[in-house]
Tab-separated table of C-alpha atoms in Angstrom:
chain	number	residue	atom	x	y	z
A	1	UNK	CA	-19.842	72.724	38.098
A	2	UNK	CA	-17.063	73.373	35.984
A	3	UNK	CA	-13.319	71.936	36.301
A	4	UNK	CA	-10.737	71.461	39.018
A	5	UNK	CA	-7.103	71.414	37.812
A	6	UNK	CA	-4.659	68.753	39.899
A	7	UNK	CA	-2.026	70.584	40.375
A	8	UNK	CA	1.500	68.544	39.984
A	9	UNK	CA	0.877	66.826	36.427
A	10	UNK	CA	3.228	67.831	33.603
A	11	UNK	CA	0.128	67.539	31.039
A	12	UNK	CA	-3.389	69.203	32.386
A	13	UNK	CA	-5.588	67.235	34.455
A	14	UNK	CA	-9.036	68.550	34.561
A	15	UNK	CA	-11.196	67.242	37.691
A	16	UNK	CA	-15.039	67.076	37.599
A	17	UNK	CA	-15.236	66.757	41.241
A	18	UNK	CA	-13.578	67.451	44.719
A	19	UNK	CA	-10.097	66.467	44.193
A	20	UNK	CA	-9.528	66.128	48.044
A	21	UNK	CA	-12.625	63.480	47.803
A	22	UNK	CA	-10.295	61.436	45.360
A	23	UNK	CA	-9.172	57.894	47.187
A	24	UNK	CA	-5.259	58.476	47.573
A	25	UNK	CA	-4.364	55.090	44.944
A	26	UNK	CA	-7.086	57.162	42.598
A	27	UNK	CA	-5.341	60.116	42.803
A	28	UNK	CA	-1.381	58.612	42.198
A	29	UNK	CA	-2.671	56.773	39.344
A	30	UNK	CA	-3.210	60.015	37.993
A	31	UNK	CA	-0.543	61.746	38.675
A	32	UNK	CA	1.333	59.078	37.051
A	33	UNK	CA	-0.948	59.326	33.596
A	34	UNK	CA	-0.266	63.298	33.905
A	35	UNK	CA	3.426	62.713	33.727
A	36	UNK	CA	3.626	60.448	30.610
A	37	UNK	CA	5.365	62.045	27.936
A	38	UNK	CA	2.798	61.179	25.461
A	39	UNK	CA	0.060	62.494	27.089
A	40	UNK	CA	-2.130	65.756	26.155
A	41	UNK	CA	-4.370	65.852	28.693
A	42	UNK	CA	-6.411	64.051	31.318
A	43	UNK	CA	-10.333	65.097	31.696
A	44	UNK	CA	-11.050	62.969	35.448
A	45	UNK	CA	-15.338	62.131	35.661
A	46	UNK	CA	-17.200	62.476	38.987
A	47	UNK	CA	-17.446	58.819	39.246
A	48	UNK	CA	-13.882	58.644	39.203
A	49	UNK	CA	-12.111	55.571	41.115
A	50	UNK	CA	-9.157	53.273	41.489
A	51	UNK	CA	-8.415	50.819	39.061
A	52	UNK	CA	-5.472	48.542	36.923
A	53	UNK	CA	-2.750	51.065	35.745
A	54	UNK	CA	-5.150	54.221	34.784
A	55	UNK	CA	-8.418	54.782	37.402
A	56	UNK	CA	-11.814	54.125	36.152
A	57	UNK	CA	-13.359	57.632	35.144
A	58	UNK	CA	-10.842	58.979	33.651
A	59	UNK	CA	-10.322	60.096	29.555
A	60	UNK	CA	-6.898	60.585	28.387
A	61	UNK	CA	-5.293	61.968	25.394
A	62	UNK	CA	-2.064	60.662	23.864
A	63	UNK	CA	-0.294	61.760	21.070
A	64	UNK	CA	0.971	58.849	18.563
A	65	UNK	CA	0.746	56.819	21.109
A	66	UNK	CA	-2.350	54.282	23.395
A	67	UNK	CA	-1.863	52.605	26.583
A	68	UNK	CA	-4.427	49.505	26.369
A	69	UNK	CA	-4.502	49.438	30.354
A	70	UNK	CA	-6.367	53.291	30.087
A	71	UNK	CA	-8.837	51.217	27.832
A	72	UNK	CA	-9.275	48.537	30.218
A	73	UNK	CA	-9.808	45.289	29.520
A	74	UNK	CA	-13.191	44.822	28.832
A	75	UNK	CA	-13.169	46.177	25.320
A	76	UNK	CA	-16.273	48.441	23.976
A	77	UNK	CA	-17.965	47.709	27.032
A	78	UNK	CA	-21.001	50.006	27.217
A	79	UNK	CA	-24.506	50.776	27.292
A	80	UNK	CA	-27.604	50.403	25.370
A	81	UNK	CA	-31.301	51.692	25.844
A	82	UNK	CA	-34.421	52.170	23.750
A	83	UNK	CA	-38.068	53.599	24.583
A	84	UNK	CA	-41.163	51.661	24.329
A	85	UNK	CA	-44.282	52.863	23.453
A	86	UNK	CA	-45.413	51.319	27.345
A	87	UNK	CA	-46.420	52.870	30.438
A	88	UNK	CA	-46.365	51.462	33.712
A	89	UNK	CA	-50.241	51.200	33.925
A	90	UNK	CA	-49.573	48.090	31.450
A	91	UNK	CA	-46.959	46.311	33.381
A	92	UNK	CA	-48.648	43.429	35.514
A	93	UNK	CA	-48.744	44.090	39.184
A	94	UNK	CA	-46.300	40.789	39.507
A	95	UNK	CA	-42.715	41.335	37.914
A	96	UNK	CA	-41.417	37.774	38.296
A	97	UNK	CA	-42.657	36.455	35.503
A	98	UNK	CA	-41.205	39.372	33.260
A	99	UNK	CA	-37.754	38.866	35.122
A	100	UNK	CA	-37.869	35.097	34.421
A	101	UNK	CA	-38.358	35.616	30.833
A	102	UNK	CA	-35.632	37.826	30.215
A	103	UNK	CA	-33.102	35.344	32.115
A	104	UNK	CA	-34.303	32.434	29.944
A	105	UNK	CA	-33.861	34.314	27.028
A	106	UNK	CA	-30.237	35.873	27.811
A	107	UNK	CA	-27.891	33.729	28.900
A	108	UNK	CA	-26.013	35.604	32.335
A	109	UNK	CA	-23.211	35.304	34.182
A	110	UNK	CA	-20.372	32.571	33.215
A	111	UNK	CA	-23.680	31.099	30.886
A	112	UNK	CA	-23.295	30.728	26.814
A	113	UNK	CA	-25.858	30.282	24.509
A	114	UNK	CA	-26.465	26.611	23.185
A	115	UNK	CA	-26.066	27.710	19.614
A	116	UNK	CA	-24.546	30.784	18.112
A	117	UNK	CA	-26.549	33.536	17.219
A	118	UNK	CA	-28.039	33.551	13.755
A	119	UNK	CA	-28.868	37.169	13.107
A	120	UNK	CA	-30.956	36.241	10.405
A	121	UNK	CA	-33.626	34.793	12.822
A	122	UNK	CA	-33.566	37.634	15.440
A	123	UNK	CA	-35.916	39.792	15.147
A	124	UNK	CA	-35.337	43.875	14.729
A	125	UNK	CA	-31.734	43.095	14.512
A	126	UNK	CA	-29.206	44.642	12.180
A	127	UNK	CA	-28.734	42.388	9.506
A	128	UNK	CA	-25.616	43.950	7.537
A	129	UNK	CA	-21.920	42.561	7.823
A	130	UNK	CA	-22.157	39.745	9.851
A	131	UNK	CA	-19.968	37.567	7.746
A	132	UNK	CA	-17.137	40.100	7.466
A	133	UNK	CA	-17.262	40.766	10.877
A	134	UNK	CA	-16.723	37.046	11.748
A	135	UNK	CA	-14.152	36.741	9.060
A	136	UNK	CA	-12.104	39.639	10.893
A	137	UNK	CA	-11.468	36.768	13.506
A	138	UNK	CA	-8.946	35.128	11.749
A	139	UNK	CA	-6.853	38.356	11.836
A	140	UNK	CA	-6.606	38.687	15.352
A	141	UNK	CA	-4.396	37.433	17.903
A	142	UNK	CA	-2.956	34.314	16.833
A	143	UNK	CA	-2.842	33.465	20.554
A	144	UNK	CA	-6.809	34.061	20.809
A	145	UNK	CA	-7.958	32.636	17.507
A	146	UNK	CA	-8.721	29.296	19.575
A	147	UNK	CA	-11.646	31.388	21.395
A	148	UNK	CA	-13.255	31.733	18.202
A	149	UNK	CA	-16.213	29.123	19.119
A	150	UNK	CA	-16.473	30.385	22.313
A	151	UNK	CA	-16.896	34.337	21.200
A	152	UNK	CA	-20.254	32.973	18.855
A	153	UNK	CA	-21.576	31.174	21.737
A	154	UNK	CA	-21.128	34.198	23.627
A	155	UNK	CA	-22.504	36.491	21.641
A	156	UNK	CA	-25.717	37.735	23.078
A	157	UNK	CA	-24.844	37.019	26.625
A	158	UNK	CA	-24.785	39.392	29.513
A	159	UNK	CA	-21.955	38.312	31.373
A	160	UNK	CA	-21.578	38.713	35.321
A	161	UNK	CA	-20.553	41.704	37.820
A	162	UNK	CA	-21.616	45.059	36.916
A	163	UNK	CA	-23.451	43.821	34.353
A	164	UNK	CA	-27.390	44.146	33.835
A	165	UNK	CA	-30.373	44.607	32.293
A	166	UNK	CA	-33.212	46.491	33.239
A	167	UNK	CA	-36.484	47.723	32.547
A	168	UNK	CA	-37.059	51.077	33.779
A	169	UNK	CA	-39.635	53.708	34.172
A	170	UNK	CA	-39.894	57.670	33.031
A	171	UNK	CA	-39.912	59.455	36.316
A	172	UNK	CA	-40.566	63.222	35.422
A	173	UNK	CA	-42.218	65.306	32.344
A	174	UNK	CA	-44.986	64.730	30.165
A	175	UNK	CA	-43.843	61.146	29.652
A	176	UNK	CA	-43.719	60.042	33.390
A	177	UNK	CA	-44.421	56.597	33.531
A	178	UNK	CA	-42.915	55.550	29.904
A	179	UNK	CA	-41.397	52.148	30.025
A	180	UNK	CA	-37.712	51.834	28.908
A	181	UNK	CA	-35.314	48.816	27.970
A	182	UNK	CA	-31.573	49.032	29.262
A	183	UNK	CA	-28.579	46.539	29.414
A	184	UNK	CA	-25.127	47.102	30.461
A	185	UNK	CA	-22.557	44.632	28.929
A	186	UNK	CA	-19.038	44.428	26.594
A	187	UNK	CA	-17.451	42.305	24.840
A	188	UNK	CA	-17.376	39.370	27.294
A	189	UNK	CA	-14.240	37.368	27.812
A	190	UNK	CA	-12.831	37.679	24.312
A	191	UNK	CA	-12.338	41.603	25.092
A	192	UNK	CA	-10.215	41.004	28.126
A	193	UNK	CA	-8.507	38.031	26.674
A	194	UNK	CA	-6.953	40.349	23.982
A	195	UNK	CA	-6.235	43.153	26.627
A	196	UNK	CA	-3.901	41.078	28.925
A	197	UNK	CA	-2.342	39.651	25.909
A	198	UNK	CA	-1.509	43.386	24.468
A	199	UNK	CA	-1.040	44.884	28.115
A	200	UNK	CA	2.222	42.081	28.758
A	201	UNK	CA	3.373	42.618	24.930
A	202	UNK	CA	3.313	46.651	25.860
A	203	UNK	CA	4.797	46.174	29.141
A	204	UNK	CA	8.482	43.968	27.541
A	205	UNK	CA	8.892	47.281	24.797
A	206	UNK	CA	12.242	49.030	25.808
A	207	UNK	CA	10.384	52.267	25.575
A	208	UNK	CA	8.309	51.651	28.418
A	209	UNK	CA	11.157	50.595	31.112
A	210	UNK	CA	11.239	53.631	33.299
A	211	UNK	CA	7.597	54.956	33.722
A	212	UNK	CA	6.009	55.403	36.900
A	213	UNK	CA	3.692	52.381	36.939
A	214	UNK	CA	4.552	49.292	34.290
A	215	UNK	CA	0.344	48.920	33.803
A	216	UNK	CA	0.393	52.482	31.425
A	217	UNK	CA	2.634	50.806	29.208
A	218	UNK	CA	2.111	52.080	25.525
A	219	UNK	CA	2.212	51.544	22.417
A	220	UNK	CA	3.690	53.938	19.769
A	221	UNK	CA	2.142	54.952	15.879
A	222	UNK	CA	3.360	53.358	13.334
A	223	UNK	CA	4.680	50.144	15.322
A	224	UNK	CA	3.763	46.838	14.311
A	225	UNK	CA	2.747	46.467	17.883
A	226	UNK	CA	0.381	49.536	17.804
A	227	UNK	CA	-1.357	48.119	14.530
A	228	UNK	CA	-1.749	44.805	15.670
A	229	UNK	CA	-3.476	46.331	19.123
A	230	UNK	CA	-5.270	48.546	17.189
A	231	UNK	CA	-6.721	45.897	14.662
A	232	UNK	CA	-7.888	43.332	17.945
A	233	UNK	CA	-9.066	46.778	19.608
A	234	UNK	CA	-11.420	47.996	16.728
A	235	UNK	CA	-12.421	44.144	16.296
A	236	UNK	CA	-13.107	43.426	20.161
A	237	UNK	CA	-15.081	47.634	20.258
A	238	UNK	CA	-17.612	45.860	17.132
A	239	UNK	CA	-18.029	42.837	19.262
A	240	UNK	CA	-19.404	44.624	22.206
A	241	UNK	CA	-21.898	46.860	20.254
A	242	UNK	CA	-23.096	44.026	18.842
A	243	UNK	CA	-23.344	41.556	21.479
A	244	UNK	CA	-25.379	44.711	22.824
A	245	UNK	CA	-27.545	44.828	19.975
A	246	UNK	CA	-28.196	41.313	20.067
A	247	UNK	CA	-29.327	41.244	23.773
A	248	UNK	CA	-31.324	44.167	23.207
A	249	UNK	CA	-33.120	42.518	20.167
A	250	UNK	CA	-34.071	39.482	22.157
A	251	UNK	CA	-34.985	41.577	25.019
A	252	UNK	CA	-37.674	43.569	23.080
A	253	UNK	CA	-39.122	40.249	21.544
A	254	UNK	CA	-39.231	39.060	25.100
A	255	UNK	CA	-41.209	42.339	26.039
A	256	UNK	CA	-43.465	41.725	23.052
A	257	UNK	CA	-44.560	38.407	23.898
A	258	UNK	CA	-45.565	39.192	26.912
A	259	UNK	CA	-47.375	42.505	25.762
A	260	UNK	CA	-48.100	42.183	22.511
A	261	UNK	CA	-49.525	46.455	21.847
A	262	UNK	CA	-45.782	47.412	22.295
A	263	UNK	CA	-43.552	49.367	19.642
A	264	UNK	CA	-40.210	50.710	20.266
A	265	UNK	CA	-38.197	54.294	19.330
A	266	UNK	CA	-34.594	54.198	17.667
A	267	UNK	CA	-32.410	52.476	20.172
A	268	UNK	CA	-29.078	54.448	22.085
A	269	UNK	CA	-25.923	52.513	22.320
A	270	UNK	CA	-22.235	54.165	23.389
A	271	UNK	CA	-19.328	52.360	24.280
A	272	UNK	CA	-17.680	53.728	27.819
A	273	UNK	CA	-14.246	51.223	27.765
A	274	UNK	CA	-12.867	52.310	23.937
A	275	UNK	CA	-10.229	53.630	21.783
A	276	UNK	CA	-11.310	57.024	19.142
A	277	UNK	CA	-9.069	59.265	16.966
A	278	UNK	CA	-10.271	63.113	17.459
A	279	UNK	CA	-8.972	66.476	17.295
A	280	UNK	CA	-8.655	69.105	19.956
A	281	UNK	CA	-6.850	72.809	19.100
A	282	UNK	CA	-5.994	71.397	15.863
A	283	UNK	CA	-3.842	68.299	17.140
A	284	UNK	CA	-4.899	64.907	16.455
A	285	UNK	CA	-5.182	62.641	19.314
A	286	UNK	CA	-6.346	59.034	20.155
A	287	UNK	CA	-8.488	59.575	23.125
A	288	UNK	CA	-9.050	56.601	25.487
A	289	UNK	CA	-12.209	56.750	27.342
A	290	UNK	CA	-12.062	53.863	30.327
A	291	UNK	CA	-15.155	54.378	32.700
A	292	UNK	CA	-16.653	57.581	30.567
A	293	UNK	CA	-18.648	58.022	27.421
A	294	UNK	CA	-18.564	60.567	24.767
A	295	UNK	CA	-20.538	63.303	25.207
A	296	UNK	CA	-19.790	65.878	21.555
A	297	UNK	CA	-22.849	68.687	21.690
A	298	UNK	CA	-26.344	66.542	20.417
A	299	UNK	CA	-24.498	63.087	21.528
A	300	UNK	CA	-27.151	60.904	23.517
A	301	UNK	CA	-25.930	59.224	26.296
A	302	UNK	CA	-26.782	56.632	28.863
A	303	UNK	CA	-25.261	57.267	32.665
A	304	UNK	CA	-26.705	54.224	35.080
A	305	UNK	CA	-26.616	54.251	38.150
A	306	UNK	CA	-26.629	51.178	40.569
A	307	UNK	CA	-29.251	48.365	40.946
A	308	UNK	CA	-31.607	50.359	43.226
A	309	UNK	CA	-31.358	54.027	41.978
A	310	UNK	CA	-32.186	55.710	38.562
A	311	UNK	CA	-30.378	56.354	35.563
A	312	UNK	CA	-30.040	58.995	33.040
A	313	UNK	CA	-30.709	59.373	29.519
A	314	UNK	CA	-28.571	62.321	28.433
A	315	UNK	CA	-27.711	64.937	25.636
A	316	UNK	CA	-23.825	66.273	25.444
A	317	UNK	CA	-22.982	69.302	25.546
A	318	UNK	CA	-19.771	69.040	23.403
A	319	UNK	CA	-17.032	70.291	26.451
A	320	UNK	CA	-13.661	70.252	24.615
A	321	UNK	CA	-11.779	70.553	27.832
A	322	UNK	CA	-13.415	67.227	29.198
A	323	UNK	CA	-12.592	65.747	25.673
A	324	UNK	CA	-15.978	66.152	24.645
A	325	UNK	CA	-17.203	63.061	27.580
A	326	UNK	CA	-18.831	62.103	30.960
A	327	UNK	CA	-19.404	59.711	33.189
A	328	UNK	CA	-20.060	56.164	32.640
A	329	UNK	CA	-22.103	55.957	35.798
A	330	UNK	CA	-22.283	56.311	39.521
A	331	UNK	CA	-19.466	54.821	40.206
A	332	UNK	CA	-17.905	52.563	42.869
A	333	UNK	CA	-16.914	54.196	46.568
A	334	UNK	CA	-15.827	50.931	47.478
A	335	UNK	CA	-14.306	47.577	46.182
A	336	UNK	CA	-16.304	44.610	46.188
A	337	UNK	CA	-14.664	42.410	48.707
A	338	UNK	CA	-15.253	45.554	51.325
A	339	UNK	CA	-18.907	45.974	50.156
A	340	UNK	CA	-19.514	42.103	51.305
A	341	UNK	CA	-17.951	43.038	54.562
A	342	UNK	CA	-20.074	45.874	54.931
A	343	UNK	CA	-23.628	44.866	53.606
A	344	UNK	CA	-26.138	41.968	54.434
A	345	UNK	CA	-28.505	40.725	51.972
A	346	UNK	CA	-31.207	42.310	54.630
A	347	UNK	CA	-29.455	45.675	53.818
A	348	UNK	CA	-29.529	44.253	50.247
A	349	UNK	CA	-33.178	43.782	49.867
A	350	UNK	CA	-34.017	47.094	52.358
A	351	UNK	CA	-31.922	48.477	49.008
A	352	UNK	CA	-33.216	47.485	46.952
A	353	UNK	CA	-37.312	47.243	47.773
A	354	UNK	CA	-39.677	47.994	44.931
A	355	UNK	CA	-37.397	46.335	42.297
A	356	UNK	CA	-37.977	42.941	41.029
A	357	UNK	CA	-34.387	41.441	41.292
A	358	UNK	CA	-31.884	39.209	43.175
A	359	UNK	CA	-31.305	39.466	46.557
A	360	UNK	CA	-29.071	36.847	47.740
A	361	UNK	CA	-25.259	36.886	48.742
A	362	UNK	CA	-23.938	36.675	45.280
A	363	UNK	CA	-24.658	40.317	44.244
A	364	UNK	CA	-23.996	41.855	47.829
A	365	UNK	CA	-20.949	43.554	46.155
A	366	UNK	CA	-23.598	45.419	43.713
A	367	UNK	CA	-25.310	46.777	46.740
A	368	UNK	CA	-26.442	50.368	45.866
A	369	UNK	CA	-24.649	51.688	49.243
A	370	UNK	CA	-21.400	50.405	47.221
A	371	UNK	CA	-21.636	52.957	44.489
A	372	UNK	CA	-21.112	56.939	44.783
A	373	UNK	CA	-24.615	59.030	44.511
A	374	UNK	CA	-25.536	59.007	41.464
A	375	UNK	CA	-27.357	62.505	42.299
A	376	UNK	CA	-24.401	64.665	43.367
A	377	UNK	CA	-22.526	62.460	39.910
A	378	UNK	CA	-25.021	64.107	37.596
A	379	UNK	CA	-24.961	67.711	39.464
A	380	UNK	CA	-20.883	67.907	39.193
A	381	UNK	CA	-21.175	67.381	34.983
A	382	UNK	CA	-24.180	69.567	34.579
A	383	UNK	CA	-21.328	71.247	31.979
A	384	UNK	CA	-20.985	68.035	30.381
A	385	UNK	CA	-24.567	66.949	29.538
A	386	UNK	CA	-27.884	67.544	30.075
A	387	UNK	CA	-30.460	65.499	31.003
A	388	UNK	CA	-33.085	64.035	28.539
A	389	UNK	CA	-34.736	61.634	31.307
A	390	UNK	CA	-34.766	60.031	34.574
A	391	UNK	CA	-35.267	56.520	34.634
A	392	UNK	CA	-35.991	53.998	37.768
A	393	UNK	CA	-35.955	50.552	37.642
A	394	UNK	CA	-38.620	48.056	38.277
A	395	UNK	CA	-36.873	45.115	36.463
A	396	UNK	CA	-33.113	43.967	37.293
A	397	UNK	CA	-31.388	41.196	36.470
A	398	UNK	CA	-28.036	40.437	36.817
A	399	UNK	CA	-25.544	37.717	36.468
């Protein structure tokens, strides 16, 4: 499936699905991105849907020029994944105790860890620039430098909502069966701390008094408001990759104990809330991906769906009218509050049967009839990526 223009923008919006399918609040919000004057172009994902100031599922890019609400405010959140050298035939028959493992080794939810993390004692974990990385605290914010405790206690922490981490299982090809670790996570409260911070400071600019919604407020290059967003953004982007790496170092030690005969491949990681500089028909553009990961020709990729269907390891093919991206997932089709209306925890646990997980009323709203299908998501970017596997989960866990 290829694109759908939406007719009515002053720059090009490019839909990857049925525009006429888009929620009406979806569909304004873009409208409103399409008319910013700084704006190049819009690529909109299949998983597209509502959300603060630009929808989720949508990449935009500006010219000289970032609005940190079509970031979002949970800076560099994003995926990670690696393949173990498993199969399911070495998984025990019983889950729970795998599932209660991995929660009493990652703190979830509003949880922080006891002590920071010292990477020096985790094992498989990157052990290069730790201490500048830390030391790039003191530069941020000076309204968030307080939080600094409270970001190393947090580091290595899954956090709540949408949030997981899974193991999964190879579902077609020669390597049907494989075991995989994936966890979904960002950069935890400090992330959207420094968002709402930048967001008001963007919104009081005189140069953002007359636009069509006061959330795509912007900052301009070569500001002192731009660089100091840009300096918390980059910080808040390393913080999520490596709270990810963390978490996924602890999960493969908790794998290991359990069965020791395991070895892993080269991890995946990509960011799908984030800020990069590229270049499209020669003009330079910083390209805000909110809900969508890059997808440049031979980029791997990680596309999950919700906590009862599969999820997709994927190759990009490098699309330079979708800004080189895809989807971040399956998406929601609707909010939380209306998915606790609609669902049970019976519909929850008819949901999600076969996978070791909670099933009470506090992650109702992550129902899997809450998302979009993550089927007809894949089948509308088959011009975007291609898939490299199929993954379902046996193993969820959630805050």
């Amino acid at each position: 499936m290829g694109f759908t223009p939406l007719p009515g923008t002053r720059a090009p919006v490019r839909v990857w699905t049925d525009p006429y399918a888009i929620e009406p609040q979806a569909a304004k919000q873009l409208r409103n991105i399409g008319a910013l004057p700084w704006v190049q172009g819009v690529a909109v994902m299949p998983d597209v849907h509502f959300g603060k100031g630009a929808t989720v599922g949508s990449v935009i890019a500006m010219r000289q020029a970032v609005s940190p609400a079509a970031v979002g405010v949970d800076i560099g959140c994003g995926m990670s994944a690696v393949r173990t050298s498993l199969t399911a035939a070495d998984l025990p028959d019983d889950l729970s105790a795998l599932r209660s493992a991995i929660e009493a080794a990652i703190p979830v939810g509003f949880a922080k860890r006891d002590d920071p993390v010292d990477p020096r004692r985790v094992r498989g974990l990157e052990q290069g620039g730790w201490d500048a990385f830390w030391t790039g605290f003191g530069d941020l914010d000076r309204r968030v430098r307080q939080l600094e405790s409270r970001a190393r206690h947090q580091l290595g922490t899954l956090g709540g909502g949408n949030h997981f981490i899974e193991v999964c299982l190879e579902q077609d090809g020669p390597d049907a069966g494989r075991v995989w670790l994936m966890l979904h996570s960002g950069s935890r409260n400090i992330g959207k701390e420094l968002a709402e911070r930048h967001i008001r400071v963007a919104q009081a600019l005189p140069h953002n008094t007359d636009l069509p919604d006061r959330d795509l407020a912007v900052f301009l290059t070569g500001t002192p408001e731009m660089d100091a967003y840009r300096r918390d953004l980059w910080w808040a982007q390393e913080y999520a990759r490596r709270n990810r790496a963390v978490m996924l170092a602890v999960l493969c030690e908790v794998v290991r104990e359990q069965l020791p005969q395991v070895s892993y491949d080269a991890p995946i990681s990509c960011h799908h809330n984030y800020v990069a500089e590229e270049t499209y028909d020669g003009v330079e553009v910083l390209v805000t991906r909110k809900g969508a990961i890059r997808a440049g020709a031979g980029d791997l990729g990680i596309i999950p769906g919700s906590m009862g269907t599969g999820s997709y390891i994927v190759r990009g093919r490098g699309n330079p009218a979708a800004y080189c991206s895809a989807s971040h997932g399956a998406g929601r089709r609707m909010s939380r509050a209306q998915a606790k209306r609609t669902y049970s925890t019976e519909d929850l646990e008819r949901q999600t049967a076969g996978v070791e997980c909670r099933k009470d009323a506090g992650v109702v709203d992550e129902i899997p009839g809450a998302y979009k299908d993550i089927t007809e998501v894949m089948a509308q970017q088959e011009d975007l990526v291609e898939v490299v596997a199929h993954l379902k989960q046996v193993v969820c866990v959630k805050g």
